[in-house]
Each structure stands twice: as C-alpha cells, then as structure tokens.
mmCIF file of C-alpha atoms in Angstrom:
data_model
loop_
_atom_site.group_PDB
_atom_site.id
_atom_site.type_symbol
_atom_site.label_atom_id
_atom_site.label_comp_id
_atom_site.label_asym_id
_atom_site.label_seq_id
_atom_site.Cartn_x
_atom_site.Cartn_y
_atom_site.Cartn_z
ATOM 1 C CA MET A 1195 -23.967 48.288 5.653
ATOM 2 C CA ARG A 1196 -27.131 48.825 7.569
ATOM 3 C CA GLN A 1197 -25.577 49.221 10.775
ATOM 4 C CA GLN A 1198 -23.509 51.718 9.783
ATOM 5 C CA ALA A 1199 -25.935 53.744 7.969
ATOM 6 C CA ALA A 1200 -28.345 53.528 11.168
ATOM 7 C CA ALA A 1201 -25.206 54.927 13.360
ATOM 8 C CA GLY A 1202 -24.902 57.569 10.571
ATOM 9 C CA GLY A 1203 -28.391 59.170 11.896
ATOM 10 C CA LEU A 1204 -26.952 60.229 15.190
ATOM 11 C CA ASP A 1205 -27.391 63.995 15.875
ATOM 12 C CA PHE A 1206 -23.706 64.723 17.399
ATOM 13 C CA GLY A 1207 -23.897 68.354 17.666
ATOM 14 C CA GLN A 1208 -26.772 68.468 20.229
ATOM 15 C CA PHE A 1209 -24.401 68.478 22.792
ATOM 16 C CA GLY A 1210 -22.302 71.180 20.907
ATOM 17 C CA HIS A 1211 -19.706 68.404 19.398
ATOM 18 C CA ARG A 1212 -19.051 68.653 15.542
ATOM 19 C CA GLY A 1213 -18.108 65.449 13.776
ATOM 20 C CA SER A 1214 -17.872 62.068 14.889
ATOM 21 C CA PRO A 1215 -18.353 62.953 18.858
ATOM 22 C CA ILE A 1216 -22.099 62.082 20.299
ATOM 23 C CA ARG A 1217 -30.671 42.890 37.682
ATOM 24 C CA ALA A 1218 -32.620 31.101 48.640
ATOM 25 C CA MET A 1219 -35.490 30.604 46.059
ATOM 26 C CA ARG A 1220 -38.229 32.510 45.823
ATOM 27 C CA CYS A 1221 -41.255 31.452 47.898
ATOM 28 C CA ILE A 1222 -44.067 31.431 45.124
ATOM 29 C CA HIS A 1223 -46.934 29.913 47.539
ATOM 30 C CA CYS A 1224 -45.258 29.245 50.790
ATOM 31 C CA MET A 1225 -46.866 25.869 50.558
ATOM 32 C CA ASP A 1226 -50.747 25.191 51.492
ATOM 33 C CA PHE A 1227 -50.038 23.258 54.285
ATOM 34 C CA ILE A 1228 -53.999 23.849 55.621
ATOM 35 C CA ARG A 1229 -56.063 21.718 53.225
ATOM 36 C CA GLY A 1230 -59.289 20.938 55.702
ATOM 37 C CA GLN A 1231 -60.690 21.974 58.859
ATOM 38 C CA HIS A 1232 -59.212 18.934 60.512
ATOM 39 C CA MET A 1233 -55.295 19.526 59.695
ATOM 40 C CA ARG A 1234 -55.342 23.338 61.069
ATOM 41 C CA ASN A 1235 -54.563 22.732 64.142
ATOM 42 C CA ALA A 1236 -52.032 19.909 63.564
ATOM 43 C CA TRP A 1237 -50.337 22.411 60.895
ATOM 44 C CA SER A 1238 -50.642 25.613 62.230
ATOM 45 C CA GLY A 1239 -47.092 25.358 63.997
ATOM 46 C CA LEU A 1240 -45.094 24.552 60.899
ATOM 47 C CA PHE A 1241 -47.531 27.079 58.813
ATOM 48 C CA GLY A 1242 -46.395 29.686 61.189
ATOM 49 C CA VAL A 1243 -42.682 28.718 60.666
ATOM 50 C CA ALA A 1244 -42.578 28.478 56.753
ATOM 51 C CA LEU A 1245 -44.229 31.781 56.318
ATOM 52 C CA ALA A 1246 -41.108 33.477 58.662
ATOM 53 C CA LEU A 1247 -38.666 31.364 56.263
ATOM 54 C CA CYS A 1248 -40.517 32.697 53.379
ATOM 55 C CA ALA A 1249 -40.313 36.618 54.373
ATOM 56 C CA ALA A 1250 -36.455 35.929 55.032
ATOM 57 C CA MET A 1251 -35.609 34.852 51.546
ATOM 58 C CA PRO A 1252 -34.143 37.063 49.409
ATOM 59 C CA LEU A 1253 -36.191 37.669 46.093
ATOM 60 C CA GLN A 1254 -35.463 38.381 42.443
ATOM 61 C CA ALA A 1255 -34.129 42.272 42.278
ATOM 62 C CA ALA A 1256 -36.526 44.158 40.828
ATOM 63 C CA GLU A 1257 -35.679 45.724 37.149
ATOM 64 C CA PRO A 1258 -34.661 49.580 37.678
ATOM 65 C CA LYS A 1259 -37.470 52.065 36.497
ATOM 66 C CA ILE A 1260 -37.100 54.721 34.209
ATOM 67 C CA GLY A 1261 -36.026 57.549 35.398
ATOM 68 C CA GLU A 1262 -34.312 55.731 38.566
ATOM 69 C CA LEU A 1263 -30.231 55.371 39.232
ATOM 70 C CA PRO A 1264 -29.520 51.547 37.942
ATOM 71 C CA PRO A 1265 -26.455 49.750 39.605
ATOM 72 C CA ALA A 1266 -23.424 51.149 39.114
ATOM 73 C CA LEU A 1267 -21.022 48.694 39.063
ATOM 74 C CA LEU A 1268 -20.674 46.550 36.251
ATOM 75 C CA GLY A 1269 -17.647 44.097 36.509
ATOM 76 C CA ARG A 1270 -14.310 44.256 35.274
ATOM 77 C CA ASP A 1271 -12.734 44.824 31.872
ATOM 78 C CA ARG A 1272 -10.558 42.542 29.722
ATOM 79 C CA GLN A 1273 -7.406 44.399 31.703
ATOM 80 C CA GLY A 1274 -8.961 43.787 34.739
ATOM 81 C CA ASP A 1275 -10.019 47.006 35.850
ATOM 82 C CA VAL A 1276 -13.108 48.224 37.400
ATOM 83 C CA VAL A 1277 -16.081 49.260 35.429
ATOM 84 C CA ASP A 1278 -18.468 51.766 37.217
ATOM 85 C CA LEU A 1279 -21.305 53.999 35.431
ATOM 86 C CA ALA A 1280 -19.946 57.044 37.570
ATOM 87 C CA GLN A 1281 -16.588 56.941 35.310
ATOM 88 C CA HIS A 1282 -18.929 57.907 32.548
ATOM 89 C CA ARG A 1283 -21.072 60.423 34.356
ATOM 90 C CA GLY A 1284 -22.348 63.065 31.690
ATOM 91 C CA LYS A 1285 -22.165 60.606 28.373
ATOM 92 C CA ILE A 1286 -24.781 58.145 27.134
ATOM 93 C CA VAL A 1287 -23.976 55.131 28.087
ATOM 94 C CA VAL A 1288 -25.539 51.979 26.596
ATOM 95 C CA VAL A 1289 -25.038 48.729 28.816
ATOM 96 C CA THR A 1290 -26.399 45.350 27.456
ATOM 97 C CA PHE A 1291 -26.154 41.951 29.196
ATOM 98 C CA TRP A 1292 -25.256 38.711 26.814
ATOM 99 C CA ALA A 1293 -24.400 35.165 26.714
ATOM 100 C CA SER A 1294 -22.121 33.393 24.253
ATOM 101 C CA TRP A 1295 -24.898 30.719 23.753
ATOM 102 C CA CYS A 1296 -27.420 33.639 22.933
ATOM 103 C CA GLY A 1297 -27.664 34.201 19.223
ATOM 104 C CA PRO A 1298 -29.249 37.392 18.961
ATOM 105 C CA CYS A 1299 -26.304 38.843 21.132
ATOM 106 C CA ARG A 1300 -23.733 37.870 18.740
ATOM 107 C CA LYS A 1301 -25.890 39.344 15.791
ATOM 108 C CA GLU A 1302 -26.436 42.888 18.529
ATOM 109 C CA LEU A 1303 -22.766 43.074 19.533
ATOM 110 C CA PRO A 1304 -20.992 43.866 16.162
ATOM 111 C CA GLY A 1305 -23.727 46.494 15.604
ATOM 112 C CA LEU A 1306 -23.370 47.996 18.983
ATOM 113 C CA ASP A 1307 -19.601 47.951 18.063
ATOM 114 C CA ALA A 1308 -19.948 49.833 14.765
ATOM 115 C CA LEU A 1309 -22.273 52.135 16.480
ATOM 116 C CA GLN A 1310 -19.298 52.992 18.922
ATOM 117 C CA LYS A 1311 -16.600 53.534 16.707
ATOM 118 C CA HIS A 1312 -18.970 56.112 14.401
ATOM 119 C CA ALA A 1313 -19.738 57.844 17.781
ATOM 120 C CA GLY A 1314 -16.529 57.658 19.677
ATOM 121 C CA ASP A 1315 -16.093 57.690 23.074
ATOM 122 C CA LYS A 1316 -17.026 61.834 24.155
ATOM 123 C CA ILE A 1317 -20.960 61.523 24.050
ATOM 124 C CA LEU A 1318 -21.270 57.376 24.102
ATOM 125 C CA LYS A 1319 -20.130 54.661 26.265
ATOM 126 C CA VAL A 1320 -21.100 51.040 25.329
ATOM 127 C CA ILE A 1321 -20.369 48.217 27.933
ATOM 128 C CA ALA A 1322 -21.194 44.601 26.943
ATOM 129 C CA VAL A 1323 -21.760 42.862 30.048
ATOM 130 C CA ASN A 1324 -21.149 39.035 29.736
ATOM 131 C CA VAL A 1325 -22.958 36.890 32.303
ATOM 132 C CA GLN A 1326 -21.952 33.679 33.745
ATOM 133 C CA ASP A 1327 -19.839 32.367 30.792
ATOM 134 C CA SER A 1328 -17.453 29.258 31.709
ATOM 135 C CA THR A 1329 -13.938 30.335 31.567
ATOM 136 C CA GLU A 1330 -13.368 28.729 27.890
ATOM 137 C CA ASP A 1331 -16.504 30.242 26.277
ATOM 138 C CA TYR A 1332 -15.513 33.638 27.824
ATOM 139 C CA ARG A 1333 -12.126 33.695 26.851
ATOM 140 C CA THR A 1334 -13.059 32.081 22.930
ATOM 141 C CA MET A 1335 -15.366 35.306 22.747
ATOM 142 C CA MET A 1336 -13.000 37.502 23.607
ATOM 143 C CA ARG A 1337 -10.505 36.686 21.206
ATOM 144 C CA GLN A 1338 -13.087 36.852 18.598
ATOM 145 C CA MET A 1339 -13.973 40.596 19.715
ATOM 146 C CA LYS A 1340 -10.066 41.403 20.071
ATOM 147 C CA ASP A 1341 -10.595 44.498 17.875
ATOM 148 C CA PHE A 1342 -13.702 45.765 19.339
ATOM 149 C CA SER A 1343 -13.990 49.187 20.748
ATOM 150 C CA ILE A 1344 -16.819 48.427 23.293
ATOM 151 C CA THR A 1345 -16.217 48.019 26.694
ATOM 152 C CA LEU A 1346 -16.393 44.196 27.342
ATOM 153 C CA THR A 1347 -16.805 43.238 31.060
ATOM 154 C CA ARG A 1348 -17.584 39.805 32.937
ATOM 155 C CA ASP A 1349 -19.874 39.006 35.705
ATOM 156 C CA ARG A 1350 -18.857 35.947 36.758
ATOM 157 C CA SER A 1351 -21.653 35.045 39.075
ATOM 158 C CA GLY A 1352 -24.497 36.703 37.539
ATOM 159 C CA GLU A 1353 -24.906 39.238 40.449
ATOM 160 C CA ILE A 1354 -24.969 42.157 38.508
ATOM 161 C CA ALA A 1355 -27.189 40.598 36.113
ATOM 162 C CA GLU A 1356 -29.326 40.312 38.663
ATOM 163 C CA GLY A 1357 -29.365 43.295 40.176
ATOM 164 C CA TYR A 1358 -30.786 44.664 36.678
ATOM 165 C CA GLY A 1359 -33.162 42.176 37.077
ATOM 166 C CA VAL A 1360 -32.152 40.378 33.613
ATOM 167 C CA LYS A 1361 -34.173 37.068 32.998
ATOM 168 C CA ALA A 1362 -33.641 37.295 28.735
ATOM 169 C CA TYR A 1363 -30.827 37.997 26.609
ATOM 170 C CA PRO A 1364 -29.860 40.376 24.737
ATOM 171 C CA ASN A 1365 -31.069 42.747 27.568
ATOM 172 C CA LEU A 1366 -30.019 46.366 26.842
ATOM 173 C CA TRP A 1367 -30.243 49.724 29.167
ATOM 174 C CA ILE A 1368 -29.857 53.444 27.823
ATOM 175 C CA ILE A 1369 -28.399 55.596 30.515
ATOM 176 C CA ASP A 1370 -28.987 58.880 30.036
ATOM 177 C CA PRO A 1371 -25.927 61.627 31.101
ATOM 178 C CA GLN A 1372 -27.354 62.238 34.378
ATOM 179 C CA GLY A 1373 -26.722 58.179 35.554
ATOM 180 C CA LYS A 1374 -30.752 57.585 35.023
ATOM 181 C CA VAL A 1375 -32.367 54.806 33.239
ATOM 182 C CA ALA A 1376 -33.655 56.286 29.798
ATOM 183 C CA ALA A 1377 -34.685 53.191 28.219
ATOM 184 C CA HIS A 1378 -35.034 49.594 28.359
ATOM 185 C CA HIS A 1379 -35.011 46.717 25.527
ATOM 186 C CA VAL A 1380 -35.279 43.140 25.490
ATOM 187 C CA GLY A 1381 -34.239 40.722 22.436
ATOM 188 C CA TYR A 1382 -32.732 41.677 19.534
ATOM 189 C CA GLY A 1383 -34.607 42.383 15.700
ATOM 190 C CA GLU A 1384 -33.980 43.938 12.266
ATOM 191 C CA ASP A 1385 -34.972 47.217 13.449
ATOM 192 C CA SER A 1386 -33.375 47.274 17.019
ATOM 193 C CA LEU A 1387 -30.080 49.356 15.886
ATOM 194 C CA ASP A 1388 -32.462 51.821 14.153
ATOM 195 C CA ARG A 1389 -34.770 52.172 17.367
ATOM 196 C CA LEU A 1390 -31.333 52.571 19.659
ATOM 197 C CA VAL A 1391 -30.136 55.257 17.281
ATOM 198 C CA ALA A 1392 -33.756 57.224 17.473
ATOM 199 C CA GLN A 1393 -33.932 57.023 21.381
ATOM 200 C CA ILE A 1394 -30.214 57.582 21.604
ATOM 201 C CA ASN A 1395 -30.976 61.206 19.793
ATOM 202 C CA GLN A 1396 -34.033 61.764 22.300
ATOM 203 C CA VAL A 1397 -31.824 61.478 25.026
ATOM 204 C CA ILE A 1398 -29.620 63.903 23.491
ATOM 205 C CA VAL A 1399 -31.997 66.760 22.858
ATOM 206 C CA ALA A 1400 -33.285 65.880 26.357
ATOM 207 C CA GLU A 1401 -30.176 66.460 27.503
ATOM 208 C CA GLN A 1402 -29.616 69.662 25.606
ATOM 209 C CA GLN A 1403 -32.827 71.114 27.055
ATOM 210 C CA ARG A 1404 -32.205 70.452 30.243
ATOM 211 C CA ARG A 1405 -28.455 72.014 29.759
ATOM 212 C CA ASN A 1406 -30.335 75.034 28.155
ATOM 213 C CA ALA A 1407 -32.919 75.438 31.268
ATOM 214 C CA ALA A 1408 -30.162 75.075 34.089
ATOM 215 C CA ALA A 1409 -28.070 78.030 31.830
ATOM 216 C CA ALA A 1410 -31.184 80.118 31.666
ATOM 217 C CA THR A 1411 -32.129 79.867 35.450
ATOM 218 C CA ALA A 1412 -28.460 80.391 36.298
ATOM 219 C CA GLY A 1413 -28.448 83.556 34.276
#
C-alpha cells in the first residue's frame, strides 16, 4: 500500500530509538448608519451604540501560528477520558479535525491510522478530533473505526475547533515535542501522507539538534 510505504520512510532512529518506535456573530461592517450629511445628527447616537456592541462581540479565534503553543484540550476519547496535549509532551503529535460528512477526511483517517500503527506511540501520537457530528453519526463512525490505533476524541460544541481557527476539513496540525505548532495543513490529496511523513522527519531532526545543543551547553 502507498500509505504503508510512505509511513516506512519515517526516520525513527533520530530520537535514539531503533525499529518501529518514531480553533455573537462577527461585526463585519458595524453597519453604515450614516449615508448623508442630513442624517448624521439623527443617527449619531445609534451609531455609537452599535460600535460599542461590536467591540463587545467575541471574534472567531485566530488560528495558532507556527512556533506558538496551541490550545491543549482536545476533547474526550472513546473511554470518556480527557485528552490534553500536555499528556504527550516529548512526542510529536499529529492533530486532525474531521467530520463524518467530509469525504477527504474519510480518506485521510485510514492513512493516519496506518502511520500510527507503523510508528508506534513512543515518539508519535495521532489524535483525530470529530467536530459537531450528531450522536448517531458519531457512533456510526466509531463502530467503523473500532480497530483504529489513533486516539479518537469528540468536540460536541465545536469550541475546540474554534480555538484552532478551523474553517475547513480535514484540518491537520503537527505539534513538536515542545508542544509548539510545527506545521498546519488544510485539505487532503494524494501526496498528503508523503508530505506529512517528510515534515515529521524534519521535526525529528530539529528536536535531535535541540537536544544535542542542550547537552553541549550543559556539558
């Protein structure tokens, strides 16, 4: 399989392991109440109120930038346990946001599962966050994915995805061992898994260099 072959390109030895271990409505215009000089006095009071209301409205959360710490909470897994990025500090974490109606998501998830199974969980952790599916659809997907090795969590309200600025699916993030964003991808294509593996390897190399530098400084 192409996916398994791509997963085989991971350089697990870089961490010193051998073998298989490696996001009220937004105010856009605040309304143009004043369209002519003769209307300015009549509407000035209402215009001021509108501006105050707009300033009080929460905006869509901006997505985390490369090198920033993203929101740690990723929902609850199938056993009902809270999943938090802090639990996996020291590993590379791949987080993907998906929904059952998203065709590309259905293509991406098996590839991510193959990657997780190949890599094991000593260095890599894949977490797939389902966003706002109905209970029926969610349960159907969980039955279909019962043998998956990746961690499956649920974002019932969409607040977790909002914290990542998610607007389209699939929406994938690579988090480095320090818990910071290393890469971000939206969508899925034939070369997506290959690109993911290449970027994971880049993170591995960067982490090993960081550790070597820290050891040299300490020495």
